[in-house]
PDB file of C-alpha atoms in Angstrom:
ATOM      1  CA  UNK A  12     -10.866 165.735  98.025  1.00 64.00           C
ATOM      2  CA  UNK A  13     -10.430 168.327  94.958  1.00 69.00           C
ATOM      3  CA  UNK A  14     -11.978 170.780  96.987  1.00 72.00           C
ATOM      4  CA  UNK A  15      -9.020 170.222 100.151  1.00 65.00           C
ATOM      5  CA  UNK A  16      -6.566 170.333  97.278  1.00 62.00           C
ATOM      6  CA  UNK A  17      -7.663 173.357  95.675  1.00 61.00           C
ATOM      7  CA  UNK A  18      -8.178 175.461  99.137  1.00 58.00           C
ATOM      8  CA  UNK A  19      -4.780 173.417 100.115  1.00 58.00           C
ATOM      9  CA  UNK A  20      -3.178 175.080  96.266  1.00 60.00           C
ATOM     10  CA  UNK A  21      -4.577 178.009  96.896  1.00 60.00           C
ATOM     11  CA  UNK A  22      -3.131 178.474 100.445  1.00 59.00           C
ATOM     12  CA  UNK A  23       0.383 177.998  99.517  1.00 68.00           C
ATOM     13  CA  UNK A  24       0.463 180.513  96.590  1.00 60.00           C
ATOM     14  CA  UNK A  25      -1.264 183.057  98.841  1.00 56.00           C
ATOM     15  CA  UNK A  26       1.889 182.393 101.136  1.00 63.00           C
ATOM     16  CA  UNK A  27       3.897 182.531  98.611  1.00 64.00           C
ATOM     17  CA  UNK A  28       3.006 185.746  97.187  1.00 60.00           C
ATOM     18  CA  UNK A  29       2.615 187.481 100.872  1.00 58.00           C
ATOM     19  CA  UNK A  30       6.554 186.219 101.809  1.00 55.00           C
ATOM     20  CA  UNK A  31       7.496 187.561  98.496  1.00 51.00           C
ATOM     21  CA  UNK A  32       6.204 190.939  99.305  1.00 52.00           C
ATOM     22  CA  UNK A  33       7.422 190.683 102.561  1.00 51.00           C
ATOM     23  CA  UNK A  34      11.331 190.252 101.290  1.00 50.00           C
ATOM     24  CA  UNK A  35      10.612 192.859  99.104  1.00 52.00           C
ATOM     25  CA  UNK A  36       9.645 195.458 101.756  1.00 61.00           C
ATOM     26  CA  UNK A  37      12.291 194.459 104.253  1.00 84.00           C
ATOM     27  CA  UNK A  38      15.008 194.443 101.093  1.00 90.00           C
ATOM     28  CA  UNK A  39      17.557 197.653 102.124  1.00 96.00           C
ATOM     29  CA  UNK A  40      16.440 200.772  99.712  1.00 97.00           C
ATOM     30  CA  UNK A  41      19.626 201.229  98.264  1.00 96.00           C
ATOM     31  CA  UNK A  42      18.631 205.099  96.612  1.00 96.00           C
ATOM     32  CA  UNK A  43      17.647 206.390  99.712  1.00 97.00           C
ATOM     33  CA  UNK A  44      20.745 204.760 101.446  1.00 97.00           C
ATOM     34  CA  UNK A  45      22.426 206.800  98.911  1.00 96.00           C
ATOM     35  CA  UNK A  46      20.442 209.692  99.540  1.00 96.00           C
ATOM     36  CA  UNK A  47      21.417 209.691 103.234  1.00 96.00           C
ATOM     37  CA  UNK A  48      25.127 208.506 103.520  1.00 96.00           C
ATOM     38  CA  UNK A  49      26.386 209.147  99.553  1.00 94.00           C
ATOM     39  CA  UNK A  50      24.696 212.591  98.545  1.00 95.00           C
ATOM     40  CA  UNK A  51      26.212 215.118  99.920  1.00 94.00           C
ATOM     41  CA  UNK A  52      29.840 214.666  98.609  1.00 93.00           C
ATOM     42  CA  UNK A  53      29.414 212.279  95.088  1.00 92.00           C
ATOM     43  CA  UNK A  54      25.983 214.419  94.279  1.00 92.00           C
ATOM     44  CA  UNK A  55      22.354 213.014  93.512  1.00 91.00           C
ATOM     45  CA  UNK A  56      23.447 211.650  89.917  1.00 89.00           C
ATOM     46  CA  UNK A  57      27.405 210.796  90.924  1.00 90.00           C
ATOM     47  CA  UNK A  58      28.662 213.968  89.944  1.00 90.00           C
ATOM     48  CA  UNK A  59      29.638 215.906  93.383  1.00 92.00           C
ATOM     49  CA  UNK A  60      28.999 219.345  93.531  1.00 91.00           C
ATOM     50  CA  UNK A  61      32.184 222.374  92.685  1.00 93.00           C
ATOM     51  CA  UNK A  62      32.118 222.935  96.306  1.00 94.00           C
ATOM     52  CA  UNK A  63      33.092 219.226  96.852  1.00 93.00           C
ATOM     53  CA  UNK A  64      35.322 218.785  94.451  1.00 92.00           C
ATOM     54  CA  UNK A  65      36.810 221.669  96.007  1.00 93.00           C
ATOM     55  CA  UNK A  66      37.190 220.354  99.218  1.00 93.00           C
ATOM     56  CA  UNK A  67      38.304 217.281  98.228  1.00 92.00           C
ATOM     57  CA  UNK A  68      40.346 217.230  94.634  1.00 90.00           C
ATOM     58  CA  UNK A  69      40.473 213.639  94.730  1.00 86.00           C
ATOM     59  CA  UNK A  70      36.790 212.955  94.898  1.00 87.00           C
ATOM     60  CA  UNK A  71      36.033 210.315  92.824  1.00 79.00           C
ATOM     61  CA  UNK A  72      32.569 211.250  90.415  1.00 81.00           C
ATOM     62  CA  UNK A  73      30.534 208.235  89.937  1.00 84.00           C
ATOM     63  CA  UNK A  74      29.322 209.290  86.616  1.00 78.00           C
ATOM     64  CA  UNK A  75      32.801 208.294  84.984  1.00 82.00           C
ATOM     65  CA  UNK A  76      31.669 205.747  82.535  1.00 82.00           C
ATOM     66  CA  UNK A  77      35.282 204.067  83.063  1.00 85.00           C
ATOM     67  CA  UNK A  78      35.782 204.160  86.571  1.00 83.00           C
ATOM     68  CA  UNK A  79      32.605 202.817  86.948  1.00 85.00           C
ATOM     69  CA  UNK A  80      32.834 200.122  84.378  1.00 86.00           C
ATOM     70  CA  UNK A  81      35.976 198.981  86.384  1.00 88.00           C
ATOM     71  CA  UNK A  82      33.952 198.407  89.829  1.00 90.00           C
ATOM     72  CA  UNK A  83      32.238 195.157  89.937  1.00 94.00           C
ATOM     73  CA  UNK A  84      29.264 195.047  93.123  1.00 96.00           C
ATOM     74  CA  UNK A  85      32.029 193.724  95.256  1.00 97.00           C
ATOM     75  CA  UNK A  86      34.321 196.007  94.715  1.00 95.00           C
ATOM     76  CA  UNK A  87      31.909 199.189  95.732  1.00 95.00           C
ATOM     77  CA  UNK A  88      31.049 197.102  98.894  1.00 97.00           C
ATOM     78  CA  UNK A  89      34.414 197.221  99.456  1.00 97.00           C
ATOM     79  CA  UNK A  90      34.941 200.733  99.526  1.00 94.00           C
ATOM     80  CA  UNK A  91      31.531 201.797 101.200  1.00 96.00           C
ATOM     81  CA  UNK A  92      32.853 199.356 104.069  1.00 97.00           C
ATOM     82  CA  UNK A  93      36.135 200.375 104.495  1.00 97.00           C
ATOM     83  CA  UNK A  94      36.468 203.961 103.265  1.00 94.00           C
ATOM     84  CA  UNK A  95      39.185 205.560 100.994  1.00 91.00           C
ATOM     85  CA  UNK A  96      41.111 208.363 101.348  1.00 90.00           C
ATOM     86  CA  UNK A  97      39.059 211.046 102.543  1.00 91.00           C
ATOM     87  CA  UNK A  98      36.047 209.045 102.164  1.00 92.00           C
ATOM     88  CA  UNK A  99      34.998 207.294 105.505  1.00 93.00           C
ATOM     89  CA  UNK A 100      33.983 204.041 106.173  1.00 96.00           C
ATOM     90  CA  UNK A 101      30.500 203.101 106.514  1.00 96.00           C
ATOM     91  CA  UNK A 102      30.837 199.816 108.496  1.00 96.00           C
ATOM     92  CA  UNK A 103      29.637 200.818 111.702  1.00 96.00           C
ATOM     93  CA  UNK A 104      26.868 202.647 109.941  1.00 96.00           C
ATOM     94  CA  UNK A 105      25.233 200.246 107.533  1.00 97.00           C
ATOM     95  CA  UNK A 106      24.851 196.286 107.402  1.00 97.00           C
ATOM     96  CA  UNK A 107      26.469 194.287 105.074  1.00 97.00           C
ATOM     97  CA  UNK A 108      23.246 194.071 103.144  1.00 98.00           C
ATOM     98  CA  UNK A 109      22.719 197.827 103.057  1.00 98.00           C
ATOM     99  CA  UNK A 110      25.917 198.612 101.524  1.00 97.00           C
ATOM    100  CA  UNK A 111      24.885 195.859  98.834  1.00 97.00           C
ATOM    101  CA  UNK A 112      21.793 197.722  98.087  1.00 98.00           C
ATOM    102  CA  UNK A 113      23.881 200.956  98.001  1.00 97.00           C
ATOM    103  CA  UNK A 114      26.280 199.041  95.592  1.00 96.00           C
ATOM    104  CA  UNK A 115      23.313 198.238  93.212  1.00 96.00           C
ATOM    105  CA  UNK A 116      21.949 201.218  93.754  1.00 95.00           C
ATOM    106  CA  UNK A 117      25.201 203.256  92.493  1.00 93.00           C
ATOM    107  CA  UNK A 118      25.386 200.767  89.243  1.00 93.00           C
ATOM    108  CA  UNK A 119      22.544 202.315  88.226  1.00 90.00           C
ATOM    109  CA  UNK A 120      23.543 206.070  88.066  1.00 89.00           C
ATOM    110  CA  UNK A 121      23.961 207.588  84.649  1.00 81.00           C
ATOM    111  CA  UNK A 122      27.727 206.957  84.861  1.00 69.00           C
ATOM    112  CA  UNK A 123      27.337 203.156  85.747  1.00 65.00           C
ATOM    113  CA  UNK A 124      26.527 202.666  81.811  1.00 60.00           C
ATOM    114  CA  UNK A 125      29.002 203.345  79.336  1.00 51.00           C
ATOM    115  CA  UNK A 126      27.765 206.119  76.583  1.00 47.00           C
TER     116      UNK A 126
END
């Protein structure tokens, strides 16, 4: 009976642990979402490039310690969804849950944290 117990214990934290690592691998990789839709215009660290800023004055750089500051998770959601300005939306080319990893993702630049 101990011994069906233990191999029964056993069982479920194996499951456990493999279903963790499972979420974890199918969790949206919010960097390299970055990386591919973000990049090119608001730069590797948030701060866009001359040439960018160039082309588009109004360019917001994500390593404003205030701007950022003001954006809650929702809020950058918000704009990868629906765009602003000269910035396109990115509904019809990331989930819901993709554009929440970029979100996270974007808190973390340099400019997410206040000096």
């Amino acid at each position: 009976m101990k011994r069906v117990a233990a191999v029964l214990a056993v069982g479920i934290a194996l499951s456990l642990t493999i279903g963790t690592r499972v979420a974890a691998a199918q969790a949206p990789d919010g960097q390299a979402l970055y990386r591919q839709h973000c990049k090119t215009c608001h730069g590797g660290t948030g701060t866009p490039t001359a040439r960018m800023v160039g082309l588009y004055p109004k360019l917001k750089t994500l390593s404003d310690s205030a701007f950022m500051a003001s954006l809650s998770i929702d809020s950058i959601v918000n704009l990868v969804r629906k765009g602003r300005g000269d910035m396109k939306p990115l509904a019809d080319k990331l989930t819901a849950d993709q554009m929440t990893a970029v979100a996270h993702y974007v808190k973390t630049l340099p400019g997410a944290h206040t000096p």
